[in-house]
C-alpha cells in the first residue's frame, strides 16, 4: 500500500492580496516500508506538503490517497474511511516538545490512546512499548515531568506519544531542529531503528542533506512549491547543479570524496555515495591499495 499525491496544488488565502501558491502540481508515491526524505530550503513547500499527508490541509486541486482512500471524502460512508486513513499517518511537528502538555510523561504519551478509546490495560501496554522504542526506561521516566528533561529527551517523549497511536506511516518535520550534537545523533539513530527494525514507513523533512544522505532510500527535492527531483540517493545527489538551484548543497561526505577523487585517488561513482565515514574510509583504502598494486606491477614489468 502507499500514500499517493496525485497532481496536488495548494494556494494559501486564494482571492486575497496575500494569495500564495505553496504547491504546484506535485505527484508523488510513498510506498509502505520506505524511508522518504523531502528536502528543500525555507519556503520550498515541504512543510505544506507534509500537512496534506494526514488531511490537515486539503489540496486546492488534485487528491491525496492513503492506502487507496481519498482524504477529502464527499459521502458520509467515505468520511469514516478517511478518518481511519488519517489516523494511520502519525505527525511529529518541528519542535515537537511544544506538543507536550501533561504533568507526567506517562499521562502525555497516554493521551492519544485514551482519546482513541483504548482501555487502561491497552493504554499502559502502548505507553510501555512506545517508550521502549525511543529508549526511555518506563519505570525511570513514567512519573517524571516532561518539562524537566533535556531537549532531546523531550522530543523523544513527543515521538513516543505519536508512536503510541501505532501509525503505519510516521511523518517527521525537521525532527532534529535545535538539538545539540548528541541529541541530534541519538534521535537520528532512533529514527533509523524504527525504520530498520520495526518496518515503520518514514517521511522525513529536512534541509540537512547530510541527515538525508545517511538515512533515506528515496529523496525528493522541492523548490518554490515544485518538485525538482525525485529518486534514489544515487540518482539525486550527483545532480549538484539542480540541488544548488533549490538552495541546498550536496552532503559533506560526498563533497569530500569528490575532492579526494579530483586529487588523483581513483574512486568509482559508487564510492562517492558512501553514507558513513567508515564506508568512505574503506573506499579510499581500496582505491589506494589498487593504485599501489598497479605501480608494483608496472615496476615488475619494467624489470
PDB file of C-alpha atoms in Angstrom:
ATOM      1  CA  UNK A   1       0.000   0.000   0.000  1.00  0.00           C
ATOM      2  CA  UNK A   2       1.072   3.623  -0.282  1.00  0.00           C
ATOM      3  CA  UNK A   3       0.373   7.301   0.146  1.00  0.00           C
ATOM      4  CA  UNK A   4      -0.371   8.819  -3.258  1.00  0.00           C
ATOM      5  CA  UNK A   5      -0.209  12.528  -4.048  1.00  0.00           C
ATOM      6  CA  UNK A   6      -1.913  12.961  -7.399  1.00  0.00           C
ATOM      7  CA  UNK A   7      -1.151  16.271  -9.094  1.00  0.00           C
ATOM      8  CA  UNK A   8      -1.826  18.294  -5.971  1.00  0.00           C
ATOM      9  CA  UNK A   9      -1.622  22.080  -5.768  1.00  0.00           C
ATOM     10  CA  UNK A  10      -2.290  24.299  -2.794  1.00  0.00           C
ATOM     11  CA  UNK A  11      -2.864  28.049  -2.548  1.00  0.00           C
ATOM     12  CA  UNK A  12      -2.873  29.990   0.709  1.00  0.00           C
ATOM     13  CA  UNK A  13      -5.551  32.699   1.055  1.00  0.00           C
ATOM     14  CA  UNK A  14      -6.847  32.468  -2.523  1.00  0.00           C
ATOM     15  CA  UNK A  15      -8.601  35.522  -3.902  1.00  0.00           C
ATOM     16  CA  UNK A  16      -6.924  37.902  -1.444  1.00  0.00           C
ATOM     17  CA  UNK A  17      -3.955  40.256  -1.821  1.00  0.00           C
ATOM     18  CA  UNK A  18      -1.966  37.698   0.195  1.00  0.00           C
ATOM     19  CA  UNK A  19      -2.609  34.789  -2.171  1.00  0.00           C
ATOM     20  CA  UNK A  20       0.398  32.500  -2.446  1.00  0.00           C
ATOM     21  CA  UNK A  21       0.873  29.263  -4.354  1.00  0.00           C
ATOM     22  CA  UNK A  22       2.620  26.925  -1.948  1.00  0.00           C
ATOM     23  CA  UNK A  23       2.421  23.713  -4.025  1.00  0.00           C
ATOM     24  CA  UNK A  24       2.196  23.310  -7.765  1.00  0.00           C
ATOM     25  CA  UNK A  25       1.265  20.024  -9.466  1.00  0.00           C
ATOM     26  CA  UNK A  26       3.093  17.655  -7.118  1.00  0.00           C
ATOM     27  CA  UNK A  27       2.787  13.946  -7.890  1.00  0.00           C
ATOM     28  CA  UNK A  28       4.487  11.525  -5.519  1.00  0.00           C
ATOM     29  CA  UNK A  29       4.100   7.925  -4.340  1.00  0.00           C
ATOM     30  CA  UNK A  30       5.311   6.935  -0.862  1.00  0.00           C
ATOM     31  CA  UNK A  31       5.431   3.161  -0.664  1.00  0.00           C
ATOM     32  CA  UNK A  32       4.858   1.268   2.556  1.00  0.00           C
ATOM     33  CA  UNK A  33       8.134   0.342   4.262  1.00  0.00           C
ATOM     34  CA  UNK A  34      10.164   3.089   2.609  1.00  0.00           C
ATOM     35  CA  UNK A  35      12.196   5.956   4.015  1.00  0.00           C
ATOM     36  CA  UNK A  36      11.380   9.085   2.016  1.00  0.00           C
ATOM     37  CA  UNK A  37      13.214  12.340   2.675  1.00  0.00           C
ATOM     38  CA  UNK A  38      11.767  15.623   1.448  1.00  0.00           C
ATOM     39  CA  UNK A  39      14.423  18.322   1.159  1.00  0.00           C
ATOM     40  CA  UNK A  40      14.085  21.984   0.443  1.00  0.00           C
ATOM     41  CA  UNK A  41      15.018  25.448   1.577  1.00  0.00           C
ATOM     42  CA  UNK A  42      12.712  27.577   3.724  1.00  0.00           C
ATOM     43  CA  UNK A  43       9.598  28.381   1.679  1.00  0.00           C
ATOM     44  CA  UNK A  44      10.020  25.466  -0.707  1.00  0.00           C
ATOM     45  CA  UNK A  45       6.653  23.951   0.261  1.00  0.00           C
ATOM     46  CA  UNK A  46       7.937  20.893   2.095  1.00  0.00           C
ATOM     47  CA  UNK A  47       6.030  21.528   5.349  1.00  0.00           C
ATOM     48  CA  UNK A  48       2.857  22.378   3.415  1.00  0.00           C
ATOM     49  CA  UNK A  49       3.272  19.093   1.558  1.00  0.00           C
ATOM     50  CA  UNK A  50       3.542  17.211   4.850  1.00  0.00           C
ATOM     51  CA  UNK A  51       0.290  18.638   6.155  1.00  0.00           C
ATOM     52  CA  UNK A  52      -1.543  17.090   3.200  1.00  0.00           C
ATOM     53  CA  UNK A  53      -0.408  13.586   4.162  1.00  0.00           C
ATOM     54  CA  UNK A  54      -2.895  13.222   7.021  1.00  0.00           C
ATOM     55  CA  UNK A  55      -5.552  15.669   5.902  1.00  0.00           C
ATOM     56  CA  UNK A  56      -4.531  18.704   7.947  1.00  0.00           C
ATOM     57  CA  UNK A  57      -4.673  20.596   4.655  1.00  0.00           C
ATOM     58  CA  UNK A  58      -6.907  19.801   1.698  1.00  0.00           C
ATOM     59  CA  UNK A  59      -5.398  20.377  -1.746  1.00  0.00           C
ATOM     60  CA  UNK A  60      -6.754  23.214  -3.846  1.00  0.00           C
ATOM     61  CA  UNK A  61      -6.631  20.752  -6.734  1.00  0.00           C
ATOM     62  CA  UNK A  62      -5.619  17.126  -7.083  1.00  0.00           C
ATOM     63  CA  UNK A  63      -6.133  14.454  -4.441  1.00  0.00           C
ATOM     64  CA  UNK A  64      -4.344  12.617  -1.647  1.00  0.00           C
ATOM     65  CA  UNK A  65      -4.918   8.885  -1.199  1.00  0.00           C
ATOM     66  CA  UNK A  66      -3.767   6.856   1.822  1.00  0.00           C
ATOM     67  CA  UNK A  67      -3.923   3.135   1.058  1.00  0.00           C
ATOM     68  CA  UNK A  68      -6.401   3.939  -1.700  1.00  0.00           C
ATOM     69  CA  UNK A  69      -8.663   6.115   0.476  1.00  0.00           C
ATOM     70  CA  UNK A  70      -9.254   9.716  -0.565  1.00  0.00           C
ATOM     71  CA  UNK A  71      -8.610  12.054   2.376  1.00  0.00           C
ATOM     72  CA  UNK A  72     -11.156  14.544   1.019  1.00  0.00           C
ATOM     73  CA  UNK A  73     -14.354  12.447   1.082  1.00  0.00           C
ATOM     74  CA  UNK A  74     -17.725  13.546  -0.225  1.00  0.00           C
ATOM     75  CA  UNK A  75     -20.170  10.956   1.115  1.00  0.00           C
ATOM     76  CA  UNK A  76     -20.896  10.080   4.762  1.00  0.00           C
ATOM     77  CA  UNK A  77     -19.650   6.493   4.392  1.00  0.00           C
ATOM     78  CA  UNK A  78     -16.410   7.742   2.856  1.00  0.00           C
ATOM     79  CA  UNK A  79     -15.782  10.089   5.806  1.00  0.00           C
ATOM     80  CA  UNK A  80     -15.341   7.174   8.232  1.00  0.00           C
ATOM     81  CA  UNK A  81     -12.810   5.572   5.921  1.00  0.00           C
ATOM     82  CA  UNK A  82     -10.987   8.874   5.507  1.00  0.00           C
ATOM     83  CA  UNK A  83     -10.790   9.315   9.300  1.00  0.00           C
ATOM     84  CA  UNK A  84      -9.266   5.859   9.707  1.00  0.00           C
ATOM     85  CA  UNK A  85      -6.811   6.587   6.901  1.00  0.00           C
ATOM     86  CA  UNK A  86      -5.765   9.872   8.524  1.00  0.00           C
ATOM     87  CA  UNK A  87      -5.152   8.065  11.803  1.00  0.00           C
ATOM     88  CA  UNK A  88      -2.708   5.737  10.083  1.00  0.00           C
ATOM     89  CA  UNK A  89      -0.433   8.727   9.437  1.00  0.00           C
ATOM     90  CA  UNK A  90       1.336   9.951  12.595  1.00  0.00           C
ATOM     91  CA  UNK A  91       2.686  13.504  12.523  1.00  0.00           C
ATOM     92  CA  UNK A  92       5.592  14.818  14.602  1.00  0.00           C
ATOM     93  CA  UNK A  93       5.874  18.555  14.081  1.00  0.00           C
ATOM     94  CA  UNK A  94       9.006  20.696  14.164  1.00  0.00           C
ATOM     95  CA  UNK A  95       9.972  21.460  17.783  1.00  0.00           C
ATOM     96  CA  UNK A  96       7.788  18.551  18.854  1.00  0.00           C
ATOM     97  CA  UNK A  97       8.382  19.302  22.542  1.00  0.00           C
ATOM     98  CA  UNK A  98       5.806  22.083  22.114  1.00  0.00           C
ATOM     99  CA  UNK A  99       3.239  19.280  21.776  1.00  0.00           C
ATOM    100  CA  UNK A 100       3.822  18.220  25.397  1.00  0.00           C
ATOM    101  CA  UNK A 101       1.283  19.399  27.952  1.00  0.00           C
ATOM    102  CA  UNK A 102       0.575  16.781  30.653  1.00  0.00           C
ATOM    103  CA  UNK A 103       2.105  16.693  34.146  1.00  0.00           C
ATOM    104  CA  UNK A 104       3.866  13.345  33.693  1.00  0.00           C
ATOM    105  CA  UNK A 105       5.466  11.508  30.813  1.00  0.00           C
ATOM    106  CA  UNK A 106       3.034   8.608  31.215  1.00  0.00           C
ATOM    107  CA  UNK A 107      -0.005  10.863  31.004  1.00  0.00           C
ATOM    108  CA  UNK A 108       1.348  12.718  27.998  1.00  0.00           C
ATOM    109  CA  UNK A 109       2.010   9.559  25.988  1.00  0.00           C
ATOM    110  CA  UNK A 110      -1.275   8.006  27.165  1.00  0.00           C
ATOM    111  CA  UNK A 111      -3.382  10.930  25.960  1.00  0.00           C
ATOM    112  CA  UNK A 112      -3.636   9.766  22.330  1.00  0.00           C
ATOM    113  CA  UNK A 113      -4.551   6.109  23.013  1.00  0.00           C
ATOM    114  CA  UNK A 114      -7.174   7.199  25.547  1.00  0.00           C
ATOM    115  CA  UNK A 115      -8.602   9.637  23.029  1.00  0.00           C
ATOM    116  CA  UNK A 116      -8.857   6.743  20.570  1.00  0.00           C
ATOM    117  CA  UNK A 117     -10.919   4.770  23.119  1.00  0.00           C
ATOM    118  CA  UNK A 118      -8.343   2.267  24.382  1.00  0.00           C
ATOM    119  CA  UNK A 119      -8.964   0.741  27.820  1.00  0.00           C
ATOM    120  CA  UNK A 120      -6.401   1.345  30.584  1.00  0.00           C
ATOM    121  CA  UNK A 121      -4.686  -2.017  30.126  1.00  0.00           C
ATOM    122  CA  UNK A 122      -4.038  -1.323  26.458  1.00  0.00           C
ATOM    123  CA  UNK A 123      -3.074   2.268  27.243  1.00  0.00           C
ATOM    124  CA  UNK A 124      -0.307   1.115  29.573  1.00  0.00           C
ATOM    125  CA  UNK A 125       0.861  -1.505  27.079  1.00  0.00           C
ATOM    126  CA  UNK A 126       1.101   1.128  24.367  1.00  0.00           C
ATOM    127  CA  UNK A 127       2.929   3.598  26.621  1.00  0.00           C
ATOM    128  CA  UNK A 128       5.439   0.921  27.665  1.00  0.00           C
ATOM    129  CA  UNK A 129       6.019  -0.180  24.076  1.00  0.00           C
ATOM    130  CA  UNK A 130       6.429   3.321  22.665  1.00  0.00           C
ATOM    131  CA  UNK A 131       8.804   4.373  25.467  1.00  0.00           C
ATOM    132  CA  UNK A 132      10.911   1.284  24.749  1.00  0.00           C
ATOM    133  CA  UNK A 133      11.058   2.237  21.062  1.00  0.00           C
ATOM    134  CA  UNK A 134      12.529   5.642  21.892  1.00  0.00           C
ATOM    135  CA  UNK A 135      14.859   4.228  24.592  1.00  0.00           C
ATOM    136  CA  UNK A 136      13.194   5.761  27.653  1.00  0.00           C
ATOM    137  CA  UNK A 137      13.012   3.343  30.600  1.00  0.00           C
ATOM    138  CA  UNK A 138       9.375   3.039  31.693  1.00  0.00           C
ATOM    139  CA  UNK A 139       9.942   2.829  35.471  1.00  0.00           C
ATOM    140  CA  UNK A 140      12.557   5.577  35.491  1.00  0.00           C
ATOM    141  CA  UNK A 141      10.615   8.126  33.468  1.00  0.00           C
ATOM    142  CA  UNK A 142       6.894   7.351  33.747  1.00  0.00           C
ATOM    143  CA  UNK A 143       6.156   9.721  36.663  1.00  0.00           C
ATOM    144  CA  UNK A 144       8.625  12.450  35.765  1.00  0.00           C
ATOM    145  CA  UNK A 145       7.521  15.771  34.298  1.00  0.00           C
ATOM    146  CA  UNK A 146       8.381  16.011  30.606  1.00  0.00           C
ATOM    147  CA  UNK A 147       9.409  19.629  31.239  1.00  0.00           C
ATOM    148  CA  UNK A 148      12.303  18.521  33.456  1.00  0.00           C
ATOM    149  CA  UNK A 149      14.009  16.661  30.601  1.00  0.00           C
ATOM    150  CA  UNK A 150      16.661  17.719  28.143  1.00  0.00           C
ATOM    151  CA  UNK A 151      15.573  18.938  24.723  1.00  0.00           C
ATOM    152  CA  UNK A 152      16.444  15.609  23.111  1.00  0.00           C
ATOM    153  CA  UNK A 153      14.553  13.643  25.758  1.00  0.00           C
ATOM    154  CA  UNK A 154      11.504  15.894  25.421  1.00  0.00           C
ATOM    155  CA  UNK A 155      11.491  15.245  21.710  1.00  0.00           C
ATOM    156  CA  UNK A 156      11.666  11.517  22.388  1.00  0.00           C
ATOM    157  CA  UNK A 157       8.600  11.780  24.613  1.00  0.00           C
ATOM    158  CA  UNK A 158       6.730  13.643  21.877  1.00  0.00           C
ATOM    159  CA  UNK A 159       7.747  10.948  19.386  1.00  0.00           C
ATOM    160  CA  UNK A 160       6.611   8.227  21.806  1.00  0.00           C
ATOM    161  CA  UNK A 161       3.225   9.940  22.072  1.00  0.00           C
ATOM    162  CA  UNK A 162       2.764   9.590  18.316  1.00  0.00           C
ATOM    163  CA  UNK A 163       4.127   6.025  18.233  1.00  0.00           C
ATOM    164  CA  UNK A 164       1.601   5.044  20.924  1.00  0.00           C
ATOM    165  CA  UNK A 165      -1.097   5.625  18.300  1.00  0.00           C
ATOM    166  CA  UNK A 166       0.582   2.849  16.265  1.00  0.00           C
ATOM    167  CA  UNK A 167       0.707   4.758  12.974  1.00  0.00           C
ATOM    168  CA  UNK A 168       1.500   2.924   9.780  1.00  0.00           C
ATOM    169  CA  UNK A 169       3.258   5.987   8.375  1.00  0.00           C
ATOM    170  CA  UNK A 170       5.393   8.299  10.517  1.00  0.00           C
ATOM    171  CA  UNK A 171       5.877  11.895   9.333  1.00  0.00           C
ATOM    172  CA  UNK A 172       8.710  13.929  10.878  1.00  0.00           C
ATOM    173  CA  UNK A 173       9.098  17.649  10.175  1.00  0.00           C
ATOM    174  CA  UNK A 174      12.688  18.792  10.831  1.00  0.00           C
ATOM    175  CA  UNK A 175      12.945  16.399  13.818  1.00  0.00           C
ATOM    176  CA  UNK A 176      16.489  17.416  14.835  1.00  0.00           C
ATOM    177  CA  UNK A 177      15.991  21.208  14.638  1.00  0.00           C
ATOM    178  CA  UNK A 178      17.524  22.996  17.617  1.00  0.00           C
ATOM    179  CA  UNK A 179      19.071  19.909  19.233  1.00  0.00           C
ATOM    180  CA  UNK A 180      22.670  19.738  20.426  1.00  0.00           C
ATOM    181  CA  UNK A 181      25.004  17.327  18.548  1.00  0.00           C
ATOM    182  CA  UNK A 182      24.422  14.422  20.960  1.00  0.00           C
ATOM    183  CA  UNK A 183      20.645  14.864  21.000  1.00  0.00           C
ATOM    184  CA  UNK A 184      20.629  15.085  17.217  1.00  0.00           C
ATOM    185  CA  UNK A 185      22.757  11.951  16.810  1.00  0.00           C
ATOM    186  CA  UNK A 186      20.674   9.943  19.282  1.00  0.00           C
ATOM    187  CA  UNK A 187      17.356  10.970  17.717  1.00  0.00           C
ATOM    188  CA  UNK A 188      18.545  10.146  14.193  1.00  0.00           C
ATOM    189  CA  UNK A 189      19.702   6.723  15.433  1.00  0.00           C
ATOM    190  CA  UNK A 190      16.250   6.116  16.943  1.00  0.00           C
ATOM    191  CA  UNK A 191      14.508   7.105  13.705  1.00  0.00           C
ATOM    192  CA  UNK A 192      16.805   4.777  11.762  1.00  0.00           C
ATOM    193  CA  UNK A 193      15.965   1.909  14.133  1.00  0.00           C
ATOM    194  CA  UNK A 194      12.229   2.491  13.759  1.00  0.00           C
ATOM    195  CA  UNK A 195      12.634   2.046  10.027  1.00  0.00           C
ATOM    196  CA  UNK A 196      15.080  -0.876  10.003  1.00  0.00           C
ATOM    197  CA  UNK A 197      13.844  -2.933  12.967  1.00  0.00           C
ATOM    198  CA  UNK A 198      10.159  -2.034  13.206  1.00  0.00           C
ATOM    199  CA  UNK A 199       9.482  -1.602   9.486  1.00  0.00           C
ATOM    200  CA  UNK A 200       7.873   1.810  10.037  1.00  0.00           C
ATOM    201  CA  UNK A 201       7.384   3.879   6.894  1.00  0.00           C
ATOM    202  CA  UNK A 202       9.198   7.174   7.461  1.00  0.00           C
ATOM    203  CA  UNK A 203       8.557  10.501   5.727  1.00  0.00           C
ATOM    204  CA  UNK A 204      11.331  12.807   6.872  1.00  0.00           C
ATOM    205  CA  UNK A 205      11.527  16.521   6.085  1.00  0.00           C
ATOM    206  CA  UNK A 206      14.821  18.353   6.353  1.00  0.00           C
ATOM    207  CA  UNK A 207      17.093  20.855   4.656  1.00  0.00           C
ATOM    208  CA  UNK A 208      20.095  18.959   6.087  1.00  0.00           C
ATOM    209  CA  UNK A 209      21.404  16.874   3.212  1.00  0.00           C
ATOM    210  CA  UNK A 210      23.831  15.011   5.475  1.00  0.00           C
ATOM    211  CA  UNK A 211      20.972  13.586   7.566  1.00  0.00           C
ATOM    212  CA  UNK A 212      19.057  12.704   4.413  1.00  0.00           C
ATOM    213  CA  UNK A 213      22.111  11.086   2.813  1.00  0.00           C
ATOM    214  CA  UNK A 214      22.619   8.925   5.887  1.00  0.00           C
ATOM    215  CA  UNK A 215      19.057   7.632   6.227  1.00  0.00           C
ATOM    216  CA  UNK A 216      16.815   7.882   3.162  1.00  0.00           C
ATOM    217  CA  UNK A 217      16.227   5.414   0.359  1.00  0.00           C
ATOM    218  CA  UNK A 218      14.184   7.943  -1.652  1.00  0.00           C
ATOM    219  CA  UNK A 219      14.922  11.673  -1.893  1.00  0.00           C
ATOM    220  CA  UNK A 220      12.540  14.409  -3.042  1.00  0.00           C
ATOM    221  CA  UNK A 221      13.895  17.929  -3.643  1.00  0.00           C
ATOM    222  CA  UNK A 222      11.431  20.836  -3.523  1.00  0.00           C
ATOM    223  CA  UNK A 223      11.796  24.413  -4.775  1.00  0.00           C
ATOM    224  CA  UNK A 224       9.141  27.140  -4.705  1.00  0.00           C
ATOM    225  CA  UNK A 225       6.325  24.619  -4.395  1.00  0.00           C
ATOM    226  CA  UNK A 226       7.517  22.407  -7.227  1.00  0.00           C
ATOM    227  CA  UNK A 227       9.187  19.010  -7.128  1.00  0.00           C
ATOM    228  CA  UNK A 228      12.577  19.374  -8.829  1.00  0.00           C
ATOM    229  CA  UNK A 229      13.963  15.885  -8.246  1.00  0.00           C
ATOM    230  CA  UNK A 230      12.764  12.510  -7.023  1.00  0.00           C
ATOM    231  CA  UNK A 231      14.662   9.241  -6.901  1.00  0.00           C
ATOM    232  CA  UNK A 232      17.213   7.166  -5.020  1.00  0.00           C
ATOM    233  CA  UNK A 233      20.235   8.889  -3.427  1.00  0.00           C
ATOM    234  CA  UNK A 234      22.367   7.532  -6.294  1.00  0.00           C
ATOM    235  CA  UNK A 235      20.052   9.252  -8.778  1.00  0.00           C
ATOM    236  CA  UNK A 236      19.533  12.542  -6.924  1.00  0.00           C
ATOM    237  CA  UNK A 237      22.772  13.538  -5.202  1.00  0.00           C
ATOM    238  CA  UNK A 238      25.036  13.582  -8.285  1.00  0.00           C
ATOM    239  CA  UNK A 239      22.769  16.300  -9.753  1.00  0.00           C
ATOM    240  CA  UNK A 240      24.640  19.010  -7.879  1.00  0.00           C
ATOM    241  CA  UNK A 241      23.574  21.896 -10.128  1.00  0.00           C
ATOM    242  CA  UNK A 242      19.875  21.172  -9.649  1.00  0.00           C
ATOM    243  CA  UNK A 243      20.401  20.722  -5.913  1.00  0.00           C
ATOM    244  CA  UNK A 244      22.116  24.116  -5.812  1.00  0.00           C
ATOM    245  CA  UNK A 245      19.114  25.708  -7.575  1.00  0.00           C
ATOM    246  CA  UNK A 246      16.998  24.501  -4.653  1.00  0.00           C
ATOM    247  CA  UNK A 247      19.287  26.382  -2.239  1.00  0.00           C
ATOM    248  CA  UNK A 248      20.841  23.174  -0.946  1.00  0.00           C
ATOM    249  CA  UNK A 249      24.327  21.720  -1.007  1.00  0.00           C
ATOM    250  CA  UNK A 250      25.491  18.140  -1.567  1.00  0.00           C
ATOM    251  CA  UNK A 251      26.269  16.059   1.539  1.00  0.00           C
ATOM    252  CA  UNK A 252      29.615  16.959   3.116  1.00  0.00           C
ATOM    253  CA  UNK A 253      30.917  13.400   2.865  1.00  0.00           C
ATOM    254  CA  UNK A 254      30.135  13.257  -0.842  1.00  0.00           C
ATOM    255  CA  UNK A 255      31.832  16.650  -1.370  1.00  0.00           C
ATOM    256  CA  UNK A 256      34.930  15.444   0.489  1.00  0.00           C
ATOM    257  CA  UNK A 257      35.140  12.224  -1.542  1.00  0.00           C
ATOM    258  CA  UNK A 258      34.710  14.173  -4.790  1.00  0.00           C
ATOM    259  CA  UNK A 259      37.665  16.390  -3.838  1.00  0.00           C
ATOM    260  CA  UNK A 260      39.756  13.344  -2.947  1.00  0.00           C
ATOM    261  CA  UNK A 261      38.900  11.856  -6.344  1.00  0.00           C
ATOM    262  CA  UNK A 262      39.901  15.130  -8.039  1.00  0.00           C
ATOM    263  CA  UNK A 263      43.263  14.928  -6.242  1.00  0.00           C
ATOM    264  CA  UNK A 264      44.010  11.666  -8.051  1.00  0.00           C
ATOM    265  CA  UNK A 265      42.597   8.908  -5.849  1.00  0.00           C
ATOM    266  CA  UNK A 266      40.715   6.590  -8.274  1.00  0.00           C
ATOM    267  CA  UNK A 267      37.356   6.371  -6.511  1.00  0.00           C
ATOM    268  CA  UNK A 268      34.477   4.979  -8.550  1.00  0.00           C
ATOM    269  CA  UNK A 269      30.958   6.546  -8.672  1.00  0.00           C
ATOM    270  CA  UNK A 270      29.593   4.129  -6.057  1.00  0.00           C
ATOM    271  CA  UNK A 271      32.388   5.109  -3.661  1.00  0.00           C
ATOM    272  CA  UNK A 272      31.269   8.745  -3.882  1.00  0.00           C
ATOM    273  CA  UNK A 273      27.916   7.664  -2.419  1.00  0.00           C
ATOM    274  CA  UNK A 274      29.417   6.159   0.755  1.00  0.00           C
ATOM    275  CA  UNK A 275      26.957   7.076   3.514  1.00  0.00           C
ATOM    276  CA  UNK A 276      29.193   6.819   6.575  1.00  0.00           C
ATOM    277  CA  UNK A 277      32.791   7.857   7.350  1.00  0.00           C
ATOM    278  CA  UNK A 278      33.626   4.185   7.862  1.00  0.00           C
ATOM    279  CA  UNK A 279      32.378   3.277   4.367  1.00  0.00           C
ATOM    280  CA  UNK A 280      34.264   6.234   2.905  1.00  0.00           C
ATOM    281  CA  UNK A 281      37.496   5.208   4.664  1.00  0.00           C
ATOM    282  CA  UNK A 282      37.210   1.676   3.281  1.00  0.00           C
ATOM    283  CA  UNK A 283      36.601   3.033  -0.241  1.00  0.00           C
ATOM    284  CA  UNK A 284      39.678   5.266  -0.034  1.00  0.00           C
ATOM    285  CA  UNK A 285      41.764   2.388   1.314  1.00  0.00           C
ATOM    286  CA  UNK A 286      40.657   0.117  -1.546  1.00  0.00           C
ATOM    287  CA  UNK A 287      41.462   2.788  -4.133  1.00  0.00           C
ATOM    288  CA  UNK A 288      44.918   3.488  -2.667  1.00  0.00           C
ATOM    289  CA  UNK A 289      45.699  -0.232  -2.390  1.00  0.00           C
ATOM    290  CA  UNK A 290      44.658  -0.742  -6.022  1.00  0.00           C
ATOM    291  CA  UNK A 291      46.893   2.155  -7.108  1.00  0.00           C
ATOM    292  CA  UNK A 292      49.870   0.775  -5.163  1.00  0.00           C
ATOM    293  CA  UNK A 293      49.359  -2.703  -6.649  1.00  0.00           C
ATOM    294  CA  UNK A 294      49.253  -1.249 -10.155  1.00  0.00           C
ATOM    295  CA  UNK A 295      52.519   0.635  -9.527  1.00  0.00           C
ATOM    296  CA  UNK A 296      54.184  -2.563  -8.266  1.00  0.00           C
ATOM    297  CA  UNK A 297      53.047  -4.484 -11.344  1.00  0.00           C
ATOM    298  CA  UNK A 298      54.354  -1.788 -13.637  1.00  0.00           C
ATOM    299  CA  UNK A 299      57.645  -1.821 -11.737  1.00  0.00           C
ATOM    300  CA  UNK A 300      57.907  -5.599 -12.039  1.00  0.00           C
ATOM    301  CA  UNK A 301      57.103  -5.442 -15.760  1.00  0.00           C
ATOM    302  CA  UNK A 302      59.792  -2.819 -16.278  1.00  0.00           C
ATOM    303  CA  UNK A 303      62.396  -5.122 -14.703  1.00  0.00           C
TER     304      UNK A 303
END
